[in-house]
Coordinates of C-alpha atoms and ligand atoms in Angstrom, one line a residue:
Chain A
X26 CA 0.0 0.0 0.0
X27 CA 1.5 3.1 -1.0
X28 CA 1.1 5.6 2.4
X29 CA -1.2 8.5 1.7
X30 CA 0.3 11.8 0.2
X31 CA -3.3 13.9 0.4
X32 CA -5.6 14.1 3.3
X33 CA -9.1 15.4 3.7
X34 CA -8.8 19.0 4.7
X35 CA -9.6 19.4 8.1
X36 CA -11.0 22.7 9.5
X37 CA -9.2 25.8 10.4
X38 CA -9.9 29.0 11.6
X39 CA -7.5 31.7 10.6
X40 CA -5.5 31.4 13.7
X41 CA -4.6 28.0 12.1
X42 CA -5.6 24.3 14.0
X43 CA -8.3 24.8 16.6
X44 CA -10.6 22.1 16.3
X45 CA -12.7 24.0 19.6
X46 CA -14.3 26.5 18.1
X47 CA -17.6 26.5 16.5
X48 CA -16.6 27.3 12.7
X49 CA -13.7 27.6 10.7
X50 CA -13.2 29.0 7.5
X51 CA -15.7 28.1 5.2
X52 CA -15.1 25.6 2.6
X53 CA -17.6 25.7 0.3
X54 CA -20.2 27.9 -1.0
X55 CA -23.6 27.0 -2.7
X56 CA -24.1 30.1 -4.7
X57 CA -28.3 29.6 -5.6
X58 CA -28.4 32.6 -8.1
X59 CA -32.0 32.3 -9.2
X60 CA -35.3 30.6 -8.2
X61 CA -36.3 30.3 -11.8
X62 CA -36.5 27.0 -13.2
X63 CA -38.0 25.4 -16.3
X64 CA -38.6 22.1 -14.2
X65 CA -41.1 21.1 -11.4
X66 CA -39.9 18.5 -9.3
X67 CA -42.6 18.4 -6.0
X68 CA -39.5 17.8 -4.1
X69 CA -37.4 20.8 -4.9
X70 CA -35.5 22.3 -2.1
X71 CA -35.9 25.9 -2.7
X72 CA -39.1 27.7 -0.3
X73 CA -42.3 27.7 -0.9
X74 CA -41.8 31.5 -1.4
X75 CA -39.1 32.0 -3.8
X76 CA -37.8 35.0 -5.1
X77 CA -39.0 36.3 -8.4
X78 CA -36.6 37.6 -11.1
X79 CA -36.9 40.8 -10.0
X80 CA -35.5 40.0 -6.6
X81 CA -32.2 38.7 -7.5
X82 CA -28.8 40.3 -7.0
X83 CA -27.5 41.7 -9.4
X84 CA -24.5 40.9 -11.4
X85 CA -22.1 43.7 -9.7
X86 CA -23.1 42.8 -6.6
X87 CA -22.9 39.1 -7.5
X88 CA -19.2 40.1 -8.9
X89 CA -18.2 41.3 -5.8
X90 CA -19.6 38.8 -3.5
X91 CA -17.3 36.5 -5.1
X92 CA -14.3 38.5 -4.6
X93 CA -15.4 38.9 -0.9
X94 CA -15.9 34.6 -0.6
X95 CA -12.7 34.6 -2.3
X96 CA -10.7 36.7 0.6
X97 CA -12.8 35.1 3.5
X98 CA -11.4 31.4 2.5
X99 CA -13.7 29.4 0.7
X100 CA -12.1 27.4 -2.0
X101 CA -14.9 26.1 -3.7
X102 CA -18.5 27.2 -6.0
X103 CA -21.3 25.5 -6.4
X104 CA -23.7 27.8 -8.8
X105 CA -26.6 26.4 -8.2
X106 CA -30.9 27.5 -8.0
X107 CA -33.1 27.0 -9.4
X108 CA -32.1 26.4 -12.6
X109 CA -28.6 28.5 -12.4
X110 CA -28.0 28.7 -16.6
X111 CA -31.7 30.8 -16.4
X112 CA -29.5 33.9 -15.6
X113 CA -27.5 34.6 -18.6
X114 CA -24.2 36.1 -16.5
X115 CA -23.4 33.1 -15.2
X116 CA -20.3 32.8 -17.6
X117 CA -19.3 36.1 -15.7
X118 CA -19.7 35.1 -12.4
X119 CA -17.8 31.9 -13.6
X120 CA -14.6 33.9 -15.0
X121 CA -14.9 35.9 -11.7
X122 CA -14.5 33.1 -9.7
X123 CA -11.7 31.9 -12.1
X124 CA -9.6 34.8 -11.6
X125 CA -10.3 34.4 -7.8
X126 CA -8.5 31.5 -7.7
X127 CA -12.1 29.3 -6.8
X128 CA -13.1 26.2 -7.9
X129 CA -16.4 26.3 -9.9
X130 CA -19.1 23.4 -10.2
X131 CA -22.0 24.0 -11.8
X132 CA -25.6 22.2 -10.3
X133 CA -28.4 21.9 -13.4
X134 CA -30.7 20.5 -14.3
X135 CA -29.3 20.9 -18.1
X136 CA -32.6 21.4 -19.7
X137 CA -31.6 24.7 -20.5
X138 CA -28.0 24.2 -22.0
X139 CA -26.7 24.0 -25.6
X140 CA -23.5 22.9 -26.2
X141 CA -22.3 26.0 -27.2
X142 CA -23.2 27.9 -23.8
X143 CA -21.3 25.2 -21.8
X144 CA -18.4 25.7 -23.8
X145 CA -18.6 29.0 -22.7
X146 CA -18.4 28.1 -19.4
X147 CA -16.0 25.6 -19.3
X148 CA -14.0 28.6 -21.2
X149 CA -14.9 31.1 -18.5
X150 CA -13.1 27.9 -15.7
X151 CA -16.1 25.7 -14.7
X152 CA -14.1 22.3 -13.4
X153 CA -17.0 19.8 -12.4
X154 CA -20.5 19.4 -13.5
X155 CA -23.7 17.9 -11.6
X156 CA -26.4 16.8 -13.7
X157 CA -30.1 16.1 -12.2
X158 CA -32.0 13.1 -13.2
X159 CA -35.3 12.0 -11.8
X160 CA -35.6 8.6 -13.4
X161 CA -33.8 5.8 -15.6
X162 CA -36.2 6.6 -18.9
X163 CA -38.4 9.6 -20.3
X164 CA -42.1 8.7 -19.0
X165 CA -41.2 8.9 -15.3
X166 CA -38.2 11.1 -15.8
X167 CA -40.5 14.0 -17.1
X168 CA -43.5 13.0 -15.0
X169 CA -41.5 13.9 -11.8
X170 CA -39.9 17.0 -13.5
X171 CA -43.2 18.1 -15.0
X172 CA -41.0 19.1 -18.3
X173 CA -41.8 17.2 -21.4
X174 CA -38.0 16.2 -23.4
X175 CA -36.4 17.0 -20.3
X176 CA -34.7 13.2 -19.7
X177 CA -33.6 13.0 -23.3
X178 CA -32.0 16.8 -23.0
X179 CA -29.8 16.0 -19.8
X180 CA -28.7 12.7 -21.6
X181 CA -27.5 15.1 -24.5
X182 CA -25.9 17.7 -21.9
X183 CA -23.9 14.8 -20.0
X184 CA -22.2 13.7 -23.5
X185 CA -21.2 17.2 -23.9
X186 CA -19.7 17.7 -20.5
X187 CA -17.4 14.4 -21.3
X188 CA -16.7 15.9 -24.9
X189 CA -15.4 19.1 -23.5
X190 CA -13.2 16.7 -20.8
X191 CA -15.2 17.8 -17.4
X192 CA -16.1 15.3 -14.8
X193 CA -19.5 14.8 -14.0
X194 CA -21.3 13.9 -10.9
X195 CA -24.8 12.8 -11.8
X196 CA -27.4 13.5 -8.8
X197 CA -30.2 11.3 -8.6
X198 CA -33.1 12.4 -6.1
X199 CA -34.6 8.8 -5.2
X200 CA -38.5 8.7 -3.8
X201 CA -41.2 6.5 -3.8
X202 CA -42.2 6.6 -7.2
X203 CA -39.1 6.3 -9.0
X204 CA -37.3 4.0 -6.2
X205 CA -37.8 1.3 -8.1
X206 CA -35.6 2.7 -11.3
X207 CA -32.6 2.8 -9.2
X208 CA -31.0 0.0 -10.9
X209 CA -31.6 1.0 -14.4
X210 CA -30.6 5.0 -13.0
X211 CA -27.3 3.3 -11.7
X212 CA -26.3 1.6 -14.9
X213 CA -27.5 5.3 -17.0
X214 CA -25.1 7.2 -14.7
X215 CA -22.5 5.2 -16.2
X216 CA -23.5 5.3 -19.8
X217 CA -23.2 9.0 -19.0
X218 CA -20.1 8.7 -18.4
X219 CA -20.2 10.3 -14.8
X220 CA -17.7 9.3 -12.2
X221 CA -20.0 9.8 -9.3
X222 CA -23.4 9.4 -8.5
X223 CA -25.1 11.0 -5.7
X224 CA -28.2 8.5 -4.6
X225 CA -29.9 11.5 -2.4
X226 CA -33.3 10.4 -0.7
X227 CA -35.7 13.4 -0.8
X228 CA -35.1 15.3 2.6
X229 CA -38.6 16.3 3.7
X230 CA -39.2 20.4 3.8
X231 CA -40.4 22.7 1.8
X232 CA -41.8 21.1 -1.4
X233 CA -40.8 18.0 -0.3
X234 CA -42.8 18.2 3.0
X235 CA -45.8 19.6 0.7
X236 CA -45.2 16.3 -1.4
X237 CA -44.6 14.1 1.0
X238 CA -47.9 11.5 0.8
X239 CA -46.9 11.1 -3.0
X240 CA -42.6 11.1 -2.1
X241 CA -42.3 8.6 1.3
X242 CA -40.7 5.3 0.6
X243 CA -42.3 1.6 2.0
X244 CA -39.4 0.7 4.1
X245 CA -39.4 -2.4 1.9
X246 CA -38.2 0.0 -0.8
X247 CA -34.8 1.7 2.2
X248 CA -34.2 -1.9 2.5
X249 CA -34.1 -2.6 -1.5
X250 CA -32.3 0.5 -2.3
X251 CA -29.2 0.1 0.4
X252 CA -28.7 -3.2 -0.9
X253 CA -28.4 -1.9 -4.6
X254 CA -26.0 0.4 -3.6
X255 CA -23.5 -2.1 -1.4
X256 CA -23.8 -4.3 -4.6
X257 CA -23.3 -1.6 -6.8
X258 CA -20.4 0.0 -5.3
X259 CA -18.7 -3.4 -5.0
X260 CA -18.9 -3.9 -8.9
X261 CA -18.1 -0.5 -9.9
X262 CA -15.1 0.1 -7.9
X263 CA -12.6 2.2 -9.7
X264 CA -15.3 3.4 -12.4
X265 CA -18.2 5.0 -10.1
X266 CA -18.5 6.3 -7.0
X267 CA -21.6 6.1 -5.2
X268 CA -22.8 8.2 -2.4
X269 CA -25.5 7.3 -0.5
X270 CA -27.5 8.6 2.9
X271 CA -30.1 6.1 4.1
X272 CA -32.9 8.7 4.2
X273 CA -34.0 9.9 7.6
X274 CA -37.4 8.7 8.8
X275 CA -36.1 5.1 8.9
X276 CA -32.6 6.0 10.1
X277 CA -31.8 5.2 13.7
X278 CA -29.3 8.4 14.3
X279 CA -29.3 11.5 11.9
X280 CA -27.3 12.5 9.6
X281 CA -24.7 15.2 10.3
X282 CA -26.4 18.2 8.2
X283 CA -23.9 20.5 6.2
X284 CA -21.1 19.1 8.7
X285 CA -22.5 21.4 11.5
X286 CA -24.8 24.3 11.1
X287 CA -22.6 27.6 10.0
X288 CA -19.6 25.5 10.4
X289 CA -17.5 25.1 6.9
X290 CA -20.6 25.9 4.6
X291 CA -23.0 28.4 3.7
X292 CA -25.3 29.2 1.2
X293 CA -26.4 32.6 -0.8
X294 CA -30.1 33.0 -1.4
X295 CA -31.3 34.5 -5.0
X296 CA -31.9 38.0 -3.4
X297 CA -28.0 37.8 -1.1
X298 CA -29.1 36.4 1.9
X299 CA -26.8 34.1 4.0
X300 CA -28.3 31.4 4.9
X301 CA -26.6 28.0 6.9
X302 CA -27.8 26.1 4.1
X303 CA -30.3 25.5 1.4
X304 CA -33.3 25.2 3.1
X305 CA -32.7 27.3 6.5
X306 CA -35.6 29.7 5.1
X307 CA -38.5 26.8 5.8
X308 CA -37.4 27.8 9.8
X309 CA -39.5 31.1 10.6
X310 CA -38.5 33.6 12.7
X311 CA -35.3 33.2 11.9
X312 CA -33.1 36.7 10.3
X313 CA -31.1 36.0 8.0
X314 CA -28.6 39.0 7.0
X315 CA -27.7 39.7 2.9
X316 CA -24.8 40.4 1.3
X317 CA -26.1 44.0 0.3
X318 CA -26.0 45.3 3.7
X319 CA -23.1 43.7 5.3
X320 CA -19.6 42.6 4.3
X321 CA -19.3 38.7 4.0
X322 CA -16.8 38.3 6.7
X323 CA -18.9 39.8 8.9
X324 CA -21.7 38.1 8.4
X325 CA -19.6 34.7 8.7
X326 CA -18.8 36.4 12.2
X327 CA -21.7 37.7 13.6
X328 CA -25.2 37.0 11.4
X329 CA -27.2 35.7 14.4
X330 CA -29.2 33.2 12.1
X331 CA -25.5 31.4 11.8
X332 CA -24.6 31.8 15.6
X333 CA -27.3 30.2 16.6
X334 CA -27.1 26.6 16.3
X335 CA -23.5 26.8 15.8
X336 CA -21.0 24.2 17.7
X337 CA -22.9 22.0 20.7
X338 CA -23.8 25.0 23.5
X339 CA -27.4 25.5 22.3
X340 CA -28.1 21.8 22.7
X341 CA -31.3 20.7 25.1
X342 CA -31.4 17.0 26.0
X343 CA -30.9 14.1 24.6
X344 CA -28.8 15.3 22.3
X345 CA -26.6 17.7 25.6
X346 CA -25.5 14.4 27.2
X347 CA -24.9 12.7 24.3
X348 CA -21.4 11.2 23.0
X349 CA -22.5 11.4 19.3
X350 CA -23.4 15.8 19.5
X351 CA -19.7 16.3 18.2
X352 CA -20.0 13.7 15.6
X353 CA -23.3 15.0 13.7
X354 CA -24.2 18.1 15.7
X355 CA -27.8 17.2 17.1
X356 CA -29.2 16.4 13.3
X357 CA -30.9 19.1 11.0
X358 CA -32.2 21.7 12.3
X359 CA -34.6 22.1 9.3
X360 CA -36.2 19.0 9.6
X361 CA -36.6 19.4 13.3
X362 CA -38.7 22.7 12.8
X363 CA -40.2 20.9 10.1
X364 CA -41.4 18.0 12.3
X365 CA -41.6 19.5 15.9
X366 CA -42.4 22.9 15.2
X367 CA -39.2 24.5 16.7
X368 CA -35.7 24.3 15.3
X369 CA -33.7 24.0 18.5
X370 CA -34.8 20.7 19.4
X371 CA -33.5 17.3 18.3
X372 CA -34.1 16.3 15.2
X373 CA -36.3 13.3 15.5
X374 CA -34.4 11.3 12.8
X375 CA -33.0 10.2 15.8
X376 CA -33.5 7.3 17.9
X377 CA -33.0 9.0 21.1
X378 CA -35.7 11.7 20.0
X379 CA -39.1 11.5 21.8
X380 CA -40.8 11.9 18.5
X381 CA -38.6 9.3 16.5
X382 CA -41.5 6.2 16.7
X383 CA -44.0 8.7 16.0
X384 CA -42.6 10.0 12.5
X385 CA -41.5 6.3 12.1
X386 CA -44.7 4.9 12.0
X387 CA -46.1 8.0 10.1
X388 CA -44.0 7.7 7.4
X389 CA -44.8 4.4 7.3
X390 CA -48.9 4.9 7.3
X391 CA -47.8 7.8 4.6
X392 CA -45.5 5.3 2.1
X393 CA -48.7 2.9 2.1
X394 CA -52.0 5.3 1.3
X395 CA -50.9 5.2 -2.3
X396 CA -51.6 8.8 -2.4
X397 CA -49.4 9.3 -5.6
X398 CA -50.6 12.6 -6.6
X399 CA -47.4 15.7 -7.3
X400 CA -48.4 19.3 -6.4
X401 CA -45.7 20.9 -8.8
X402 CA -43.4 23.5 -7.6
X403 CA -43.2 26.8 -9.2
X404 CA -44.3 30.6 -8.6
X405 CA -47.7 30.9 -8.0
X406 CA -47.5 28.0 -5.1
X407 CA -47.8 24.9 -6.8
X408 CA -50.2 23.4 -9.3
X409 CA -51.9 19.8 -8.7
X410 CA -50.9 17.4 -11.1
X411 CA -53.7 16.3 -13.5
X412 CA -55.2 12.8 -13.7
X413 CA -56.0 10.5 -11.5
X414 CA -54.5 9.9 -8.1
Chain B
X18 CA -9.2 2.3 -16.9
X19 CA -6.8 4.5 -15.2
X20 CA -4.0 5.1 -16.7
X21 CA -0.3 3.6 -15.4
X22 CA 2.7 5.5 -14.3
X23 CA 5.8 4.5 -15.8
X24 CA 9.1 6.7 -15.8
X25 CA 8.5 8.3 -19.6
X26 CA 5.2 8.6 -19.2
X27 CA 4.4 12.7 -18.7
X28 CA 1.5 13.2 -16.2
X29 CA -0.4 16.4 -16.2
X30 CA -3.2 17.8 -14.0
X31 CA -6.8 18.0 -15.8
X32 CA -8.8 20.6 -15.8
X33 CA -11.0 19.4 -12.5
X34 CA -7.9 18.7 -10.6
X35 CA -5.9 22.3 -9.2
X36 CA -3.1 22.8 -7.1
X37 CA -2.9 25.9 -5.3
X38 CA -1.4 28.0 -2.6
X39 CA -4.3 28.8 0.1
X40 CA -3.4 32.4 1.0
X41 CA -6.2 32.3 4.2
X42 CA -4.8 28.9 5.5
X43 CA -1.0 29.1 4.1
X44 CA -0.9 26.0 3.0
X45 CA -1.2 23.8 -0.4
X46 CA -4.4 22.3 -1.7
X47 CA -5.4 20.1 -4.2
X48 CA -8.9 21.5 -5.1
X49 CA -10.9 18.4 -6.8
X50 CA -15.0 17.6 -7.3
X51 CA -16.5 17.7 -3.7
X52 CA -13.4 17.5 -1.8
X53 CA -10.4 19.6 -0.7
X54 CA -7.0 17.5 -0.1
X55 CA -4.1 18.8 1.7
X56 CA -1.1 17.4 -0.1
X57 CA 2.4 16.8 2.2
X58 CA 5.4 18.0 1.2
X59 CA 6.4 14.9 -1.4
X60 CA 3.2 15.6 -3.1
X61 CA 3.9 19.2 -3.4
X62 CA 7.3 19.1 -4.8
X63 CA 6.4 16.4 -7.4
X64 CA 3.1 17.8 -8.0
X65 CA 4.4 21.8 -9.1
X66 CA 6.7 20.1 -11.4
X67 CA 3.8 17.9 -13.1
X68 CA 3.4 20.6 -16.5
X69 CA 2.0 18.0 -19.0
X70 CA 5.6 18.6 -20.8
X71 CA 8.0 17.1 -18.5
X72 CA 8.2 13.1 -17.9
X73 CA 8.4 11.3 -14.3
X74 CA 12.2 10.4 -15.1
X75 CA 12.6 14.3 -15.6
X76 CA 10.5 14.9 -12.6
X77 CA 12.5 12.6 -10.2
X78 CA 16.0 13.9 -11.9
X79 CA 15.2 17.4 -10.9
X80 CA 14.0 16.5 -7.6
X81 CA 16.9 14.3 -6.9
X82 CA 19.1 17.3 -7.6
X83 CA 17.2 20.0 -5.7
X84 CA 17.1 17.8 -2.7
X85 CA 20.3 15.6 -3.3
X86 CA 18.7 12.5 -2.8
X87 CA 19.0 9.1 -5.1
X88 CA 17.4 9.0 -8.0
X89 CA 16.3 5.6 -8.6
X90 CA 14.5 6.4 -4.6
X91 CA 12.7 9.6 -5.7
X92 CA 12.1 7.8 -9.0
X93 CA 9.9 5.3 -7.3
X94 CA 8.3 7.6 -4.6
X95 CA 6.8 9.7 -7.5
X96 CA 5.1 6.6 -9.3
X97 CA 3.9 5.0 -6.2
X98 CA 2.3 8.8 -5.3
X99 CA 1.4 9.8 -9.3
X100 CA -0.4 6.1 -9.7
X101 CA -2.5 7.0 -6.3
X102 CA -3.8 10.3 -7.5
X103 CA -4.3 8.6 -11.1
X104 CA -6.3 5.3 -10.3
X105 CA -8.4 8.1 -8.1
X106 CA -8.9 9.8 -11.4
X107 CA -7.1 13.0 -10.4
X108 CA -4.1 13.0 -12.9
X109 CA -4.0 12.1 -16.9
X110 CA -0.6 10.9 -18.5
X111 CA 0.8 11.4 -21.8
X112 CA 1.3 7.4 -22.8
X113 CA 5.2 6.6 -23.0
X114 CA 6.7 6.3 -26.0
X115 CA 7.6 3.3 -27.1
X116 CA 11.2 2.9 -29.1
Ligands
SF4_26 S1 -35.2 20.4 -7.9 FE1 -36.1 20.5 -9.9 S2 -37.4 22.3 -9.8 FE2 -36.0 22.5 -8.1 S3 -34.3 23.7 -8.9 FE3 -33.8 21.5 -9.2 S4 -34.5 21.0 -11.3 FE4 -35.5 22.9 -10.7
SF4_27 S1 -29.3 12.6 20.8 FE1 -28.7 14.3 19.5 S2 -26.5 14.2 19.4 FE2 -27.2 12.2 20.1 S3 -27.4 11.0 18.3 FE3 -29.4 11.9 18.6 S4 -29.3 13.8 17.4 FE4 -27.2 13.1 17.6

C-alpha cells in the first residue's frame, strides 16, 4: 500500500488548527443565483416562497460577492438554483470566480443548455459538473420534472460535458415513485459517463414536506435500495463512485447536516441572503442578514441566524449528554422545525428523540396510502398534477 | 481504466484537478470535485513540477538534484504517489513512448 500523500482537509480558523471553536473558514459555498426553473420537481428544495426575477442580486453585486468569498477562504462554487443557466451572466460570475483563484461546479438540471453555452463556461473555468436526473427513462423522468423532453436533454448535456473533458457527478433524487428505477438509473449514470453518482433520498421540507404522501418510501423499498448500492459499489469500484444517505425517517441516528450548522458551509439565497444552508428559510423567525448590507466576513462572524445553532452550546437533552453531538451536531435543524415545530430541538431522525417512533410509523402509514398525486413546484404555489391519483 | 505511471510517461493535472497556494490557510491544496485534499510535502514538490511537458524520469532527476537524494529512490516515490492520484482519477498521462 502506498502511504497517503493527500488528506481530507480538516477545518481551520484563521488562527490555524483549533478544532474547539464552532466554525472555521468556510469551505464551500452554494451560490443559488436564481429561483427560476424550467422544471417542477414536487420535491425541490428551494421555499415555498421564492424569489422572483426581480429579486435577485444583481450581477455587480454578485461580482463582488465573489471577490469577498474569495478573501474570506472558501475554496470552492457551487452555482446552483433554481435552474442556475436561467441567468445569462453566469459565464461572468464563472470567470470571476476563475480569476479568484475558486473552484467552480456547476448544479443543473441541463434542460436549459446548448453545447455552445457550456463551452462558454468551461472557457470562462467551470471544473466539475452535476447533472439532475429523476428517473432511468423519459415517461417517469418528465413526470416527476413536469417538463416534457427533459430526460432525453440531460442525456445530451452529460455527452457534452465528457466531450469538453469535465467530470460529471450525476445526482439522482430517489423517492417512492421512482425508487424502483434505481437500478436502471445506476447503470444510465455510467452510460453518462459520470464518475460519481449521488443516490440522495428526498429530505422532507419545503416542497418535499408539501409532497410528502406522493414522495415517502415503504421501508421495503430503504431496504431494496441500500442493498443496490452495497452491490453496486462493489462492482463498480474504480469506475463509479456512489454516495448514499439512508434517508431519515427510517434511520436510527441522523445524519450530520452540512457538517454542522454555519460551520464550513453556507449558502447565498437569490436575493444575497446568508443562509446555513439550502433550506434554513423553511425555519420562521429566523433573520437572516444579505450580502447587500453587510460585508461577507462579517456576516460569517456575527449573522445571528449562523450563531445560533452553531457548535454544541445551544443543545437541550438528549442530544446535551450525548457522546454522538460532536460527531453530527444534534441532526438538522430544518427537519426538526419541520417536524416539531421549533428548530432547537432534536431532530427526530434520531432514535433518542421523543418523537422518532411517531414520525417512524407516520412515514410508514404515509408510504402505504398510495396517495401518488405531485403538487408541482413553481411561482404561484404549486399546481396539482392532473389525472387521476 | 486508469492510466499507469511509468518513468517516460508525462502526467499532467486535468482541468478538474488544481493545485494551489491557500493564502487564508498558508498551505497547499489540491482542489478536486466535492473535496479539498491537503497534499504533504512529497506531493507538493512532485506535484508543481507535473506541466503535461515534462516526464516522471525528468521529474525525479530534478527533484533528486534539488534535494540531493538518489534518483532511482525519488524515481519510485513519485510513481507509487502519481499512480494514487491517477487510479483516483485526479491525474491524466501522456502514454510513454515506445522505441
Ligand atoms: S429540484 Fe427540480 S425544480 Fe427544483 S431547482 Fe432543481 S431542477 Fe429545478
Ligand atoms: S441525541 Fe442528539 S447528538 Fe445524540 S445521536 Fe441523537 S441527534 Fe445526535
Amino acid at each position: 500500500m502506498p502511504e497517503d500523500h493527500a488528506a481530507d482537509i480538516q477545518l481551520v480558523s484563521r488562527a490555524g488548527e483549533d478544532t474547539g471553536r464552532s466554525h472555521g473558514l468556510p469551505l464551500a459555498v452554494l451560490a443559488e443565483i436564481t429561483h427560476r426553473c424550467p422544471l417542477q420537481c414536487p420535491y425541490c428544495s428551494n421555499p415555498l416562497a421564492m424569489e422572483p426575477g426581480s429579486n435577485e442580486l444583481p450581477t455587480a453585486d454578485w461580482l463582488r460577492v465573489i471577490d469577498e468569498l474569495a478573501e474570506l477562504g472558501v475554496l470552492q462554487i457551487h452555482f446552483s438554483g433554481g435552474e442556475p443557466t436561467a441567468r445569462r451572466d453566469l459565464g461572468q460570475m464563472i470567470a470571476r470566480a476563475t480569476e479568484a483563484g475558486l473552484y467552480s461546479n456547476l448544479i443543473t438540471s441541463a434542460v436549459g443548455l446548448t453545447r455552445d453555452k457550456l463551452a462558454a463556461l468551461v472557457e470562462a473555468g467551470l471544473c466539475h459538473v452535476q447533472i439532475s436526473v429523476q428517473g432511468a427513462e423519459p415517461a417517469l423522468a418528465d413526470r416527476v420534472g413536469g417538463y416534457r423532453g427533459g430526460h432525453a436533454r440531460k442525456l445530451e448535456a452529460a455527452r457534452w460535458t465528457r466531450d469538453l473533458d469535465l467530470p460529471l457527478t450525476v445526482n439522482a433524487v430517489m423517492h417512492r415513485q421512482n425508487l424502483h428505477q434505481l437500478p436502471a438509473i445506476i447503470d444510465m449514470a455510467v452510460g453518462m459517463g459520470a464518475s460519481r453518482l449521488e443516490v440522495a433520498n428526498v429530505q422532507y421540507y419545503g416542497w418535499a414536506l408539501k409532497n410528502r404522501h406522493a414522495l415517502m418510501p415503504t421501508p421495503a423499498q430503504v431496504e431494496d435500495c441500500t442493498a443496490t448500492v452495497e452491490a453496486a459499489r462493489d462492482r463498480l469500484r474504480g469506475v463509479l463512485e456512489i454516495d448514499y444517505v439512508i434517508p431519515d425517517y427510517y434511520a436510527k441516528r441522523p445524519k450530520q447536516c452540512m457538517g454542522g450548522w454555519g460551520r464550513q458551509f453556507f449558502n447565498i439565497s437569490p436575493s444575497g441572503k446568508v443562509l446555513p444552508c439550502h433550506a434554513a428559510e423553511t425555519i420562521t423567525g429566523l433573520e437572516f442578514d444579505s450580502v447587500r448590507d453587510r460585508p461577507l466576513a462579517w456576516i460569517w462572524e456575527h449573522s445571528k441566524a449562523l450563531n445560533i445553532y452553531r457548535g454544541t452550546d445551544w443543545m437541550p437533552e438528549p442530544c446535551r449528554s450525548c457522546e454522538w453531538k460532536e460527531a453530527d451536531f444534534g441532526g438538522c435543524r430544518c427537519q426538526a422545525f419541520a417536524l416539531t415545530g421549533s428548530a432547537g430541538s432534536t431532530d427526530p431522525a434520531c432514535a433518542k428523540s421523543p418523537l422518532h417512533d411517531h414520525i417512524f410509523a407516520l412515514a410508514e402509514t404515509e408510504a402505504g396510502e398510495e396517495r401518488n398525486r405531485f403538487i408541482y413546484r413553481n411561482l404561484s404555489g404549486g399546481t396539482e398534477e392532473a389525472g387521476p391519483a | 481504466m486508469r492510466p499507469e505511471i511509468a518513468p517516460e510517461s508525462v502526467p499532467r493535472l486535468p482541468r478538474h484537478v488544481k493545485l494551489r497556494h491557500d493564502k487564508a490557510r498558508d498551505r497547499w491544496l489540491i482542489l478536486v470535485p466535492e473535496r479539498v485534499l491537503v497534499p504533504d510535502d512529497t506531493a507538493v514538490a512532485v506535484l508543481s513540477r507535473v506541466d503535461g511537458a515534462r516526464s516522471v524520469r525528468d521529474i525525479a532527476t530534478d527533484l533528486a538534484q534539488t534535494y540531493h537524494a538518489a534518483v532511482d529512490v525519488i524515481l519510485a516515490d513519485s510513481i507509487a504517489l502519481l499512480q494514487d492520484l491517477a487510479d483516483k482519477g485526479f491525474l491524466a498521462v501522456t502514454e510513454p513512448r515506445h522505441a
